GROMACS .gro file of C-alpha atoms in nm:
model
  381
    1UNK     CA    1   0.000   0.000   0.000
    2UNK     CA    2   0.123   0.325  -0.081
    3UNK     CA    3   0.316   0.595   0.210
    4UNK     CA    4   0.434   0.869   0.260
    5UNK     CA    5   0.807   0.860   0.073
    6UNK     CA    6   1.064   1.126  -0.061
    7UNK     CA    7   0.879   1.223  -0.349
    8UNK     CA    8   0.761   1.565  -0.362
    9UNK     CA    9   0.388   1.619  -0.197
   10UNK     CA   10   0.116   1.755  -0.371
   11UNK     CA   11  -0.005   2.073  -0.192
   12UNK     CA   12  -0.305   2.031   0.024
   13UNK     CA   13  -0.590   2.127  -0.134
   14UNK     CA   14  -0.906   2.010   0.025
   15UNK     CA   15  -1.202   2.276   0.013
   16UNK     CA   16  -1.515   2.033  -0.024
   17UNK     CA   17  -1.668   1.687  -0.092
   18UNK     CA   18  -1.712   1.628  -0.483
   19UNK     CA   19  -1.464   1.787  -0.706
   20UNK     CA   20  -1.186   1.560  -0.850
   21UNK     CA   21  -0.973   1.408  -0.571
   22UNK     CA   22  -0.627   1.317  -0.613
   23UNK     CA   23  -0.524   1.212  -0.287
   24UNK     CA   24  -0.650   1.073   0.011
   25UNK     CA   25  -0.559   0.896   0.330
   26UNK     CA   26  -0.757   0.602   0.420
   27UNK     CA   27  -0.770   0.417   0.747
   28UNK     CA   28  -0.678   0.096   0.891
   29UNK     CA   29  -0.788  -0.124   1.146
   30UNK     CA   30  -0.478  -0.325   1.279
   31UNK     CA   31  -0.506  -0.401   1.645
   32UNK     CA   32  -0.895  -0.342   1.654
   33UNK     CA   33  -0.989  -0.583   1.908
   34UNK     CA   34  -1.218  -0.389   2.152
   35UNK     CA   35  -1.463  -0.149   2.200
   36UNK     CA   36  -1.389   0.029   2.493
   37UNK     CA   37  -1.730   0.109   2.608
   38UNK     CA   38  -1.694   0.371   2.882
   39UNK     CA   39  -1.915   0.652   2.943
   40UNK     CA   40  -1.745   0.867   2.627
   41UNK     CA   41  -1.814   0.595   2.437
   42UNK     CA   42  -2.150   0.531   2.529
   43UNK     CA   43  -2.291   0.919   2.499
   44UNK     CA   44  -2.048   0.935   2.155
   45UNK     CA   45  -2.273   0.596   2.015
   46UNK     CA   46  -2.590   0.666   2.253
   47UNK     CA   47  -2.856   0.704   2.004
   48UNK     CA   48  -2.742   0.324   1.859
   49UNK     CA   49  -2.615   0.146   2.165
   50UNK     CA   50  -2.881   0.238   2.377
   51UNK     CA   51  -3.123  -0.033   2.382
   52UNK     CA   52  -2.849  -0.279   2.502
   53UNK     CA   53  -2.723  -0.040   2.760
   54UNK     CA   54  -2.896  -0.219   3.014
   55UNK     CA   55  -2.739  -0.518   2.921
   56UNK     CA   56  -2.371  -0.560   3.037
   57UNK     CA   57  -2.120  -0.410   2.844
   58UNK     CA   58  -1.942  -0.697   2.773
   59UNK     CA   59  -2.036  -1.075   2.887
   60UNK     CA   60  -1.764  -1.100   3.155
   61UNK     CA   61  -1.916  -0.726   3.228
   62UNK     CA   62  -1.571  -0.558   3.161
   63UNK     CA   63  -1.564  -0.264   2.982
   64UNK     CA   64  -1.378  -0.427   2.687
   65UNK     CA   65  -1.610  -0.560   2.431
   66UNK     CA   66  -1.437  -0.815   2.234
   67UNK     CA   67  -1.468  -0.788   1.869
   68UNK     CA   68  -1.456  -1.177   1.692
   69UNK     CA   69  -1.117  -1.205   1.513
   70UNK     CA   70  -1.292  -1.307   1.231
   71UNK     CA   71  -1.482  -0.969   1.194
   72UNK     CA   72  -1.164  -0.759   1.193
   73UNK     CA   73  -1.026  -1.009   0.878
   74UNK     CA   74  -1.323  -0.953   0.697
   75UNK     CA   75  -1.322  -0.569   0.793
   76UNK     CA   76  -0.939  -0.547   0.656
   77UNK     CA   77  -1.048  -0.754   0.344
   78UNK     CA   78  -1.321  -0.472   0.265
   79UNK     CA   79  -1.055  -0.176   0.330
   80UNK     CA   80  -0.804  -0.395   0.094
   81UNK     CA   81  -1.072  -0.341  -0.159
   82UNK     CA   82  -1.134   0.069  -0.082
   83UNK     CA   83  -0.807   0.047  -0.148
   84UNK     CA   84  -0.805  -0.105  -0.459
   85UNK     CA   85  -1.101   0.067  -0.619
   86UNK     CA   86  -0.972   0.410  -0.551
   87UNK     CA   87  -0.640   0.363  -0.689
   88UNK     CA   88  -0.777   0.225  -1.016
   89UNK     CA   89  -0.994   0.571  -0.999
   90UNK     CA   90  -0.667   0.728  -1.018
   91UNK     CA   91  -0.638   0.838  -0.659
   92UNK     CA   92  -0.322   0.817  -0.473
   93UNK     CA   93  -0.410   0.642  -0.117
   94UNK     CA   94  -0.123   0.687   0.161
   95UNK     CA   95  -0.193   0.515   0.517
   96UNK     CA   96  -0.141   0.601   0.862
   97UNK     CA   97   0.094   0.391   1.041
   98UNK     CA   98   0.006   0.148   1.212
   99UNK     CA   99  -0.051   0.088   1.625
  100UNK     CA  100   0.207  -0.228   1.605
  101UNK     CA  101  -0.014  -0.359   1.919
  102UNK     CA  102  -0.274  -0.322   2.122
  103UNK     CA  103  -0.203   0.006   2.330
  104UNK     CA  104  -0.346   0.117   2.702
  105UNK     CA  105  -0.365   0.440   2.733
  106UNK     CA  106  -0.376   0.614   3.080
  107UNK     CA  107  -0.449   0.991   3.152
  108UNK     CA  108  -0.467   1.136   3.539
  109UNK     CA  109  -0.811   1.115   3.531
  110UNK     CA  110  -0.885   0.807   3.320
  111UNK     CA  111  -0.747   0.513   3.160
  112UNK     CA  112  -0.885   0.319   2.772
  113UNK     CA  113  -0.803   0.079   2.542
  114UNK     CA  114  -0.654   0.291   2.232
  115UNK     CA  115  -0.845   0.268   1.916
  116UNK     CA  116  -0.639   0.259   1.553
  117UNK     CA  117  -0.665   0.513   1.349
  118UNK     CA  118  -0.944   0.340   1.102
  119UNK     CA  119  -1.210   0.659   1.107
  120UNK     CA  120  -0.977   0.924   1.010
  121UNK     CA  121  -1.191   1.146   0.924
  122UNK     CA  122  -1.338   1.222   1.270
  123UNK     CA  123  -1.082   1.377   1.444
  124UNK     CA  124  -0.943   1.565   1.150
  125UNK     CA  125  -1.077   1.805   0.915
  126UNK     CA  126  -0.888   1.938   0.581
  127UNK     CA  127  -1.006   2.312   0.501
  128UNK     CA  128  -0.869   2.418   0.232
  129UNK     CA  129  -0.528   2.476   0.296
  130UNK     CA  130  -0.541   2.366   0.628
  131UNK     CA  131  -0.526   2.083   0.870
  132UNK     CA  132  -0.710   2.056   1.154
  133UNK     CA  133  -0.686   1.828   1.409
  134UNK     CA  134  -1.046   1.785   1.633
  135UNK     CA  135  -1.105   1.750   1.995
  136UNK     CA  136  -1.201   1.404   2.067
  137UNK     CA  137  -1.566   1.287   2.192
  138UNK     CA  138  -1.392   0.938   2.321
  139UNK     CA  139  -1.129   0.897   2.538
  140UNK     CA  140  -0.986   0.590   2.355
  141UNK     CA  141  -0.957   0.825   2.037
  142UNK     CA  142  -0.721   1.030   2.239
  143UNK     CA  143  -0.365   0.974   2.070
  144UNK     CA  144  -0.501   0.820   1.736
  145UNK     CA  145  -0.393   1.139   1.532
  146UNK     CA  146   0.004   1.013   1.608
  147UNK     CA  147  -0.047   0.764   1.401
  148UNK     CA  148  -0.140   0.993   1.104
  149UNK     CA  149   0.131   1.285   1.183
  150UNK     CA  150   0.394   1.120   0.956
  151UNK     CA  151   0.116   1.201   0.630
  152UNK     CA  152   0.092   1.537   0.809
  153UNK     CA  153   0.406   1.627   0.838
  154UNK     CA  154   0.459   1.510   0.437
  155UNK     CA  155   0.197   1.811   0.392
  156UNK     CA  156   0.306   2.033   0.654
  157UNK     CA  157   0.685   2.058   0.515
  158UNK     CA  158   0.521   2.079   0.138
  159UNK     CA  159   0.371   2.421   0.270
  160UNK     CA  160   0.013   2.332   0.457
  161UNK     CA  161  -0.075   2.500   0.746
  162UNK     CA  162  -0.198   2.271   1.050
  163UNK     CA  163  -0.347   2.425   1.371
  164UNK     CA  164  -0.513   2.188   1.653
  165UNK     CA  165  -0.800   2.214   1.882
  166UNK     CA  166  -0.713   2.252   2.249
  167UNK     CA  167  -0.736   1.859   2.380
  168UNK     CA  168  -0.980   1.792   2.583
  169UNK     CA  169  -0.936   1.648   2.932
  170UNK     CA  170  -1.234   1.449   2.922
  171UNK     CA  171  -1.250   1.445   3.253
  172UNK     CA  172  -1.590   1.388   3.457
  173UNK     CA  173  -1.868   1.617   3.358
  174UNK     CA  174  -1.679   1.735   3.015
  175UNK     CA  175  -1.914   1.610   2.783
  176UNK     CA  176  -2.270   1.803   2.760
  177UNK     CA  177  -2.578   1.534   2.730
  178UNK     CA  178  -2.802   1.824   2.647
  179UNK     CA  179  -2.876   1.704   2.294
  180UNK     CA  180  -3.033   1.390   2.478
  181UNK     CA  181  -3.205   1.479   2.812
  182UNK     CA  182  -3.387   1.830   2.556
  183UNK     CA  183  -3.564   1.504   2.356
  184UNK     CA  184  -3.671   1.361   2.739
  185UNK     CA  185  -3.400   1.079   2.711
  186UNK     CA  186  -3.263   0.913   3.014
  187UNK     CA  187  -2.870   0.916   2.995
  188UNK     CA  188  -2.819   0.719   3.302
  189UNK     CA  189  -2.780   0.433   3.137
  190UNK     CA  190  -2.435   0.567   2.988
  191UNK     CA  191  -2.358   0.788   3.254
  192UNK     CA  192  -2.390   0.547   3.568
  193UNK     CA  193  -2.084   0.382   3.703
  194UNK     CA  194  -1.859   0.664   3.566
  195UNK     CA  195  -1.514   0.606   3.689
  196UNK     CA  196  -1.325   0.861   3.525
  197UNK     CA  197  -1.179   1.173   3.765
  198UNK     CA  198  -1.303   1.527   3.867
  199UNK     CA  199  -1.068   1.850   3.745
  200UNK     CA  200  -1.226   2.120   4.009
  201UNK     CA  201  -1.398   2.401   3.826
  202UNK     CA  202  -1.367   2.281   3.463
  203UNK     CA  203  -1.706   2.230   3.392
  204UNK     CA  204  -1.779   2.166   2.979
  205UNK     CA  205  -1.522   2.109   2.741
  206UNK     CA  206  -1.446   2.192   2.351
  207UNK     CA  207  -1.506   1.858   2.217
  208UNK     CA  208  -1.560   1.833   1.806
  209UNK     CA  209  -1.540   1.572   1.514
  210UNK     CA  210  -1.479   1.658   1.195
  211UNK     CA  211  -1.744   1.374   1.029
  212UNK     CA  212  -1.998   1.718   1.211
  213UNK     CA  213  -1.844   1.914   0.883
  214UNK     CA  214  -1.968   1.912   0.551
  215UNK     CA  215  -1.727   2.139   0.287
  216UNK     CA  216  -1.876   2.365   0.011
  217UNK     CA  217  -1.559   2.600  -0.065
  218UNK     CA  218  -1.561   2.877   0.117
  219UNK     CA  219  -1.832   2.789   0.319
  220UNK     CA  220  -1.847   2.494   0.605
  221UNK     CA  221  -2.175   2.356   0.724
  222UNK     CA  222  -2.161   2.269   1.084
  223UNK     CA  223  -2.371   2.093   1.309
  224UNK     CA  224  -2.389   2.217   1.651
  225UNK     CA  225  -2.573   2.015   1.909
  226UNK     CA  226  -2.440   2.100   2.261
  227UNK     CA  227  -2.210   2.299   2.439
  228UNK     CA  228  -1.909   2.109   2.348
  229UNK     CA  229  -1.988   2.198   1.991
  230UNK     CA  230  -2.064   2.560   2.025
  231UNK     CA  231  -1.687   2.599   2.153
  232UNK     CA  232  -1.595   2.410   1.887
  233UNK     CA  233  -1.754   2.655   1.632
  234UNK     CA  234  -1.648   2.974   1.751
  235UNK     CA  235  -1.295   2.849   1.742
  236UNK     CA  236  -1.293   2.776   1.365
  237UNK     CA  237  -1.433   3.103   1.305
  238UNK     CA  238  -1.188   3.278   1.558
  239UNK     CA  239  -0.887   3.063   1.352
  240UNK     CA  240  -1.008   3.056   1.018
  241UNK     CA  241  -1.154   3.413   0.937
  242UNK     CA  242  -1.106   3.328   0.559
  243UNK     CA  243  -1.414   3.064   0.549
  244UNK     CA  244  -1.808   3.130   0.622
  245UNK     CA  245  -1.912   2.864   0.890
  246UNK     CA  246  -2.268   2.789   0.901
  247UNK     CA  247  -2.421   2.657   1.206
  248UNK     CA  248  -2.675   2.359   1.191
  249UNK     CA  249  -2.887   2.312   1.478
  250UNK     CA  250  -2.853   1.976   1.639
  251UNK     CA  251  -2.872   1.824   1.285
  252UNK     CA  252  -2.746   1.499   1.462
  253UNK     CA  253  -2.653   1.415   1.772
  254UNK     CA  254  -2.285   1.489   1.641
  255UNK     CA  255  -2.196   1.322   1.279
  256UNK     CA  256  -2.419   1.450   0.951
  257UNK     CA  257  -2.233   1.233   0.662
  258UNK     CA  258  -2.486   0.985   0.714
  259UNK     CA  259  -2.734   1.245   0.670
  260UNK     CA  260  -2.609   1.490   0.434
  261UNK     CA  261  -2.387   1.468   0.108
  262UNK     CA  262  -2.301   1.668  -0.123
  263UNK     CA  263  -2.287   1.518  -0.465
  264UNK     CA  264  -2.218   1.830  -0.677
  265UNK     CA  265  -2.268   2.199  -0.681
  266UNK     CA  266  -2.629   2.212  -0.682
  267UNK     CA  267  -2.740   1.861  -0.595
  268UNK     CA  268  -2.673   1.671  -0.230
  269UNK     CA  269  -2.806   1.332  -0.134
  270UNK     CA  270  -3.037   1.337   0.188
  271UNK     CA  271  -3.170   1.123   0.450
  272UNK     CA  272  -3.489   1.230   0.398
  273UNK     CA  273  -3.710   1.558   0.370
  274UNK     CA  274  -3.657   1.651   0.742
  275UNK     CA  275  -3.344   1.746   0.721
  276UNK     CA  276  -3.427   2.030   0.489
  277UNK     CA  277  -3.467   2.310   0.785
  278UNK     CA  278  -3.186   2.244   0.913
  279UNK     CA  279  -2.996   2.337   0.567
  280UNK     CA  280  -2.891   2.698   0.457
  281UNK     CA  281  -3.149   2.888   0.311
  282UNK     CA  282  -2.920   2.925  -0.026
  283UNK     CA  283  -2.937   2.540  -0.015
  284UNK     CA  284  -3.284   2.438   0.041
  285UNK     CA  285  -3.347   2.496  -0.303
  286UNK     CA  286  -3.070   2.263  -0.428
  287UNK     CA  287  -3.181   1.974  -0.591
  288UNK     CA  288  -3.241   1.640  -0.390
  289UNK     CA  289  -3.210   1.246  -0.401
  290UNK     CA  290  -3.372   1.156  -0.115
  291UNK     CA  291  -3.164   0.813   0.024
  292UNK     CA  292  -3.396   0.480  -0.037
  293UNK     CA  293  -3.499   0.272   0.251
  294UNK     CA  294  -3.285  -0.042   0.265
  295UNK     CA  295  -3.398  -0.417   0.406
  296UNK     CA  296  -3.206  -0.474   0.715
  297UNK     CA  297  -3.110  -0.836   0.537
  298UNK     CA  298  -2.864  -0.565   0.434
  299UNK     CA  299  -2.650  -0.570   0.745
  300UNK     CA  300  -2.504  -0.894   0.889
  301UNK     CA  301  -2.654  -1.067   1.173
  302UNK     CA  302  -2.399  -1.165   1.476
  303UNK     CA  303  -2.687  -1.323   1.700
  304UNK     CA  304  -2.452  -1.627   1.647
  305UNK     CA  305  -2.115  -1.453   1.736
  306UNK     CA  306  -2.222  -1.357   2.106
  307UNK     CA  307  -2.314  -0.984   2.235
  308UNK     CA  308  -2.229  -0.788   1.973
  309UNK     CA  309  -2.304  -0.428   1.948
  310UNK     CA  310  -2.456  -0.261   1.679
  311UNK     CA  311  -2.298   0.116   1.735
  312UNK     CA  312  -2.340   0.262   1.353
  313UNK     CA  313  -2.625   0.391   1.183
  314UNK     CA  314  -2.796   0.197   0.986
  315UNK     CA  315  -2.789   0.517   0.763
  316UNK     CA  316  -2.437   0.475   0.751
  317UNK     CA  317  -2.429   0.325   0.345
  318UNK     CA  318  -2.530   0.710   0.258
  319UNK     CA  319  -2.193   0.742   0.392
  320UNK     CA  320  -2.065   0.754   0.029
  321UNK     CA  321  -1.715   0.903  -0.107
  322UNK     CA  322  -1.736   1.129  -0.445
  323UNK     CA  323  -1.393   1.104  -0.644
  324UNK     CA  324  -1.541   1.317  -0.834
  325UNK     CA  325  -1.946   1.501  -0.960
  326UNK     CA  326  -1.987   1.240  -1.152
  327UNK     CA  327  -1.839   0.913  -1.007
  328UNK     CA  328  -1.910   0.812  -0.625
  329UNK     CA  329  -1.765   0.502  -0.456
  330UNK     CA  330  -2.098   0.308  -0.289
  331UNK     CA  331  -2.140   0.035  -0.048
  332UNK     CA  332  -2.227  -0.276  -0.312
  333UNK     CA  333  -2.475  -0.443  -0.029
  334UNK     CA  334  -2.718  -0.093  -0.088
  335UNK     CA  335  -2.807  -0.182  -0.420
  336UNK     CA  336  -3.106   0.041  -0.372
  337UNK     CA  337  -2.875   0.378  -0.368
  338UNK     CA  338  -2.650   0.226  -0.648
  339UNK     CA  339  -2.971   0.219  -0.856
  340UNK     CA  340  -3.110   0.578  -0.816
  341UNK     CA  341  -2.740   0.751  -0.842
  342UNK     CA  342  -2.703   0.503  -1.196
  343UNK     CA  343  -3.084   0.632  -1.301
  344UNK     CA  344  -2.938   1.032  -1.221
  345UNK     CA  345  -2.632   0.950  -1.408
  346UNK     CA  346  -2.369   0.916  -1.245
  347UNK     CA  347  -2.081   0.599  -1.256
  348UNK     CA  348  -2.076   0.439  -0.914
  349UNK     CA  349  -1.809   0.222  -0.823
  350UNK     CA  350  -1.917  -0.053  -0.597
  351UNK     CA  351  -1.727  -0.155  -0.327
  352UNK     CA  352  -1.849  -0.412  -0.063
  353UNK     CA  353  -1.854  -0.311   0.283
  354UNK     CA  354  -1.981  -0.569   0.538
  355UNK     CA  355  -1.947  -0.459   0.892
  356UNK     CA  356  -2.005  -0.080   0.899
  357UNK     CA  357  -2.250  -0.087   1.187
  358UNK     CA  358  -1.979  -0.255   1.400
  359UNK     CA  359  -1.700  -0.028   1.354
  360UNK     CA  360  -1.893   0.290   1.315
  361UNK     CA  361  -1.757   0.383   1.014
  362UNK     CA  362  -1.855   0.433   0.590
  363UNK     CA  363  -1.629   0.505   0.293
  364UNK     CA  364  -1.631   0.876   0.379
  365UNK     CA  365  -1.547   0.766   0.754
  366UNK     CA  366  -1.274   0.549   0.670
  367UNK     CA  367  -1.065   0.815   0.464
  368UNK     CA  368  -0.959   1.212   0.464
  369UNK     CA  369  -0.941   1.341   0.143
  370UNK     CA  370  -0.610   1.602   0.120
  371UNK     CA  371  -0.613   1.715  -0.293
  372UNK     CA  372  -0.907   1.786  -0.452
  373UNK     CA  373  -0.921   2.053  -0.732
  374UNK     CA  374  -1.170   2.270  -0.606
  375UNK     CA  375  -1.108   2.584  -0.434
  376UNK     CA  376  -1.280   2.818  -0.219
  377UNK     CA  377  -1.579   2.858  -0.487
  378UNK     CA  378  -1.899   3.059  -0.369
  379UNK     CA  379  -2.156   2.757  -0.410
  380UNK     CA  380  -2.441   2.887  -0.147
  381UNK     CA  381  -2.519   3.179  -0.386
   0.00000   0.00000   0.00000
């Protein structure tokens, strides 16, 4: 698989979702073994792990919930095959390194088992010219960026600027479960039996994923559904004064690329007609494909395989990657989308993705596109 080597970088040039990509990093799951399902975890994955919550979180009742071997070998088999279909689309894929082992992480105030750097777009976010590292919802995600700083150093020492988020303590009481407890939802569920330490007077934290970004030049849709986020928003606008963020109201919960994407100037592929309000007024008139409903025979069953936890959307096949406004790399088990983006023309390359509710993650999850053409166009006109 291609990495980072001595020849010389492309520039990074990243300003949206759909023009012609060149290069892009794409995840990997070495060493994914566990969920780690503390109380960051549980708020991050709340609306989707809830129902079990009651259960144990694992059947020994540890924290760690195993993932079968045999998932992770078919998970690496699918990314194998990312691989391989965007490199035949002309893309040039680099990797993050990889973890080596399984890693324990320890802070004062908490300790988690580390999670490899497989959803890289979450806790970074290319704009523009930019990187720009996130503040982490879960703990385990805490050092998973050091796995990608050899690709962003590559860009950094081509000329790229790269600015990061204060980190988060994510210490007791950090994370806001407004979002939740405004829709009448019980949290206690994830909250109870927190173990993780006070820091005296620190109250709510700047926490942030970039997967709560969508890119349209020079402006930046983001959704904003708590405190956390709000922190997060006015320090993109206080550090990039060059782009027009626009604030979505509690869109989701936290991620929107399972509910909103932009296929091309003009056209974006939605959940469903909901959503609409929450959109910029310059883009509710845009032209829609409203995502098809899918049979859950779609998604593997693991009532075989033990307690297994269902913690992605299952939205997450709208979680689609443009390489470029006419050509989109789909899941191959949603047929029904790769029908009604063939019947609006465009070429979809089909790429088989089996256990995206498990690992949280789609083909715009798993990868962080750096070089697109586009610049910082005026689309919301």
């Amino acid at each position: 698989m291609p990495q980072p080597n001595s020849a010389p970088p492309p520039a990074l040039n990243s300003y949206d979702e759909f023009t012609r990509l060149d290069e892009v990093v794409l995840g990997r799951a070495e060493h994914y073994t566990d969920h780690h399902t503390d109380t960051s975890w549980r708020l991050f994955f709340y609306d989707n792990v809830a129902p079990v919550l009651g259960q144990q979180a694992s059947p020994s009742g540890e924290e760690l919930l195993p993932i079968p071997p045999q998932l992770v070998d078919e998970l690496n088999e699918d990314i194998a095959g990312l691989a391989d279909a965007l490199t035949a689309c002309g893309v040039n894929v680099l990797r993050p390194a990889a973890p080596g082992k399984d890693v324990d992480i320890r802070s004062p105030y908490w300790d988690a088992r580390a999670t490899p750097p497989l959803n890289v777009r979450d806790q970074t976010i290319i704009l523009g010219k930019t990187i720009v590292e996130t503040a982490p919802h879960v703990r385990a995600r805490t050092f998973e960026n050091d796995l990608l700083k050899p690709v962003f150093y590559r860009y950094y020492e081509a000329g790229a600027n790269w600015l990061s988020m204060p980190r988060p303590a994510l210490a007791r009481d950090s994370l806001d479960t407004g979002y939740f407890t405004r829709q009448g939802l019980d949290v206690a569920r994830a909250t109870d039996g927190e173990m993780a330490g006070v820091i005296e007077g620190l109250g709510l934290e700047m926490v942030f994923d970039g997967a709560q970004c969508m890119r349209l030049g020079r402006d930046v849709l983001v959704n904003v559904a708590n405190h956390n986020h709000e922190l997060a928003l006015r320090w993109l606008r206080d550090n990039l004064r060059d782009l027009r963020f626009h604030r979505l109201d509690a869109m989701a919960d936290n991620h929107i690329d399972s509910v909103l994407v932009p296929l091309r100037p003009g056209l974006m592929l939605l959940r469903s007609p909901e959503y609409l309000k929450f959109l910029p007024k310059a883009m509710q008139s845009w032209d829609v494909i409203y995502a098809p409903e899918t049979d859950d025979s779609n998604f593997p069953d693991y009532s075989d395989l033990g307690f297994v936890i269902p913690i992605g959307s299952r939205y997450m096949d709208i979680n689609l990657l443009s390489v470029d406004e006419d050509t989109v790399i789909v899941n191959s088990l949603y047929p029904e989308l790769i029908d009604v983006l063939e019947r609006r023309g465009f070429t979809v390359v089909p790429v088989r993705h089996r256990h995206r509710r498990l690992f949280g993650g789609g083909f715009h999850c798993f990868t962080l596109d750096t070089v697109r053409r586009g610049g910082p166009e005026e689309y919301l006109i």
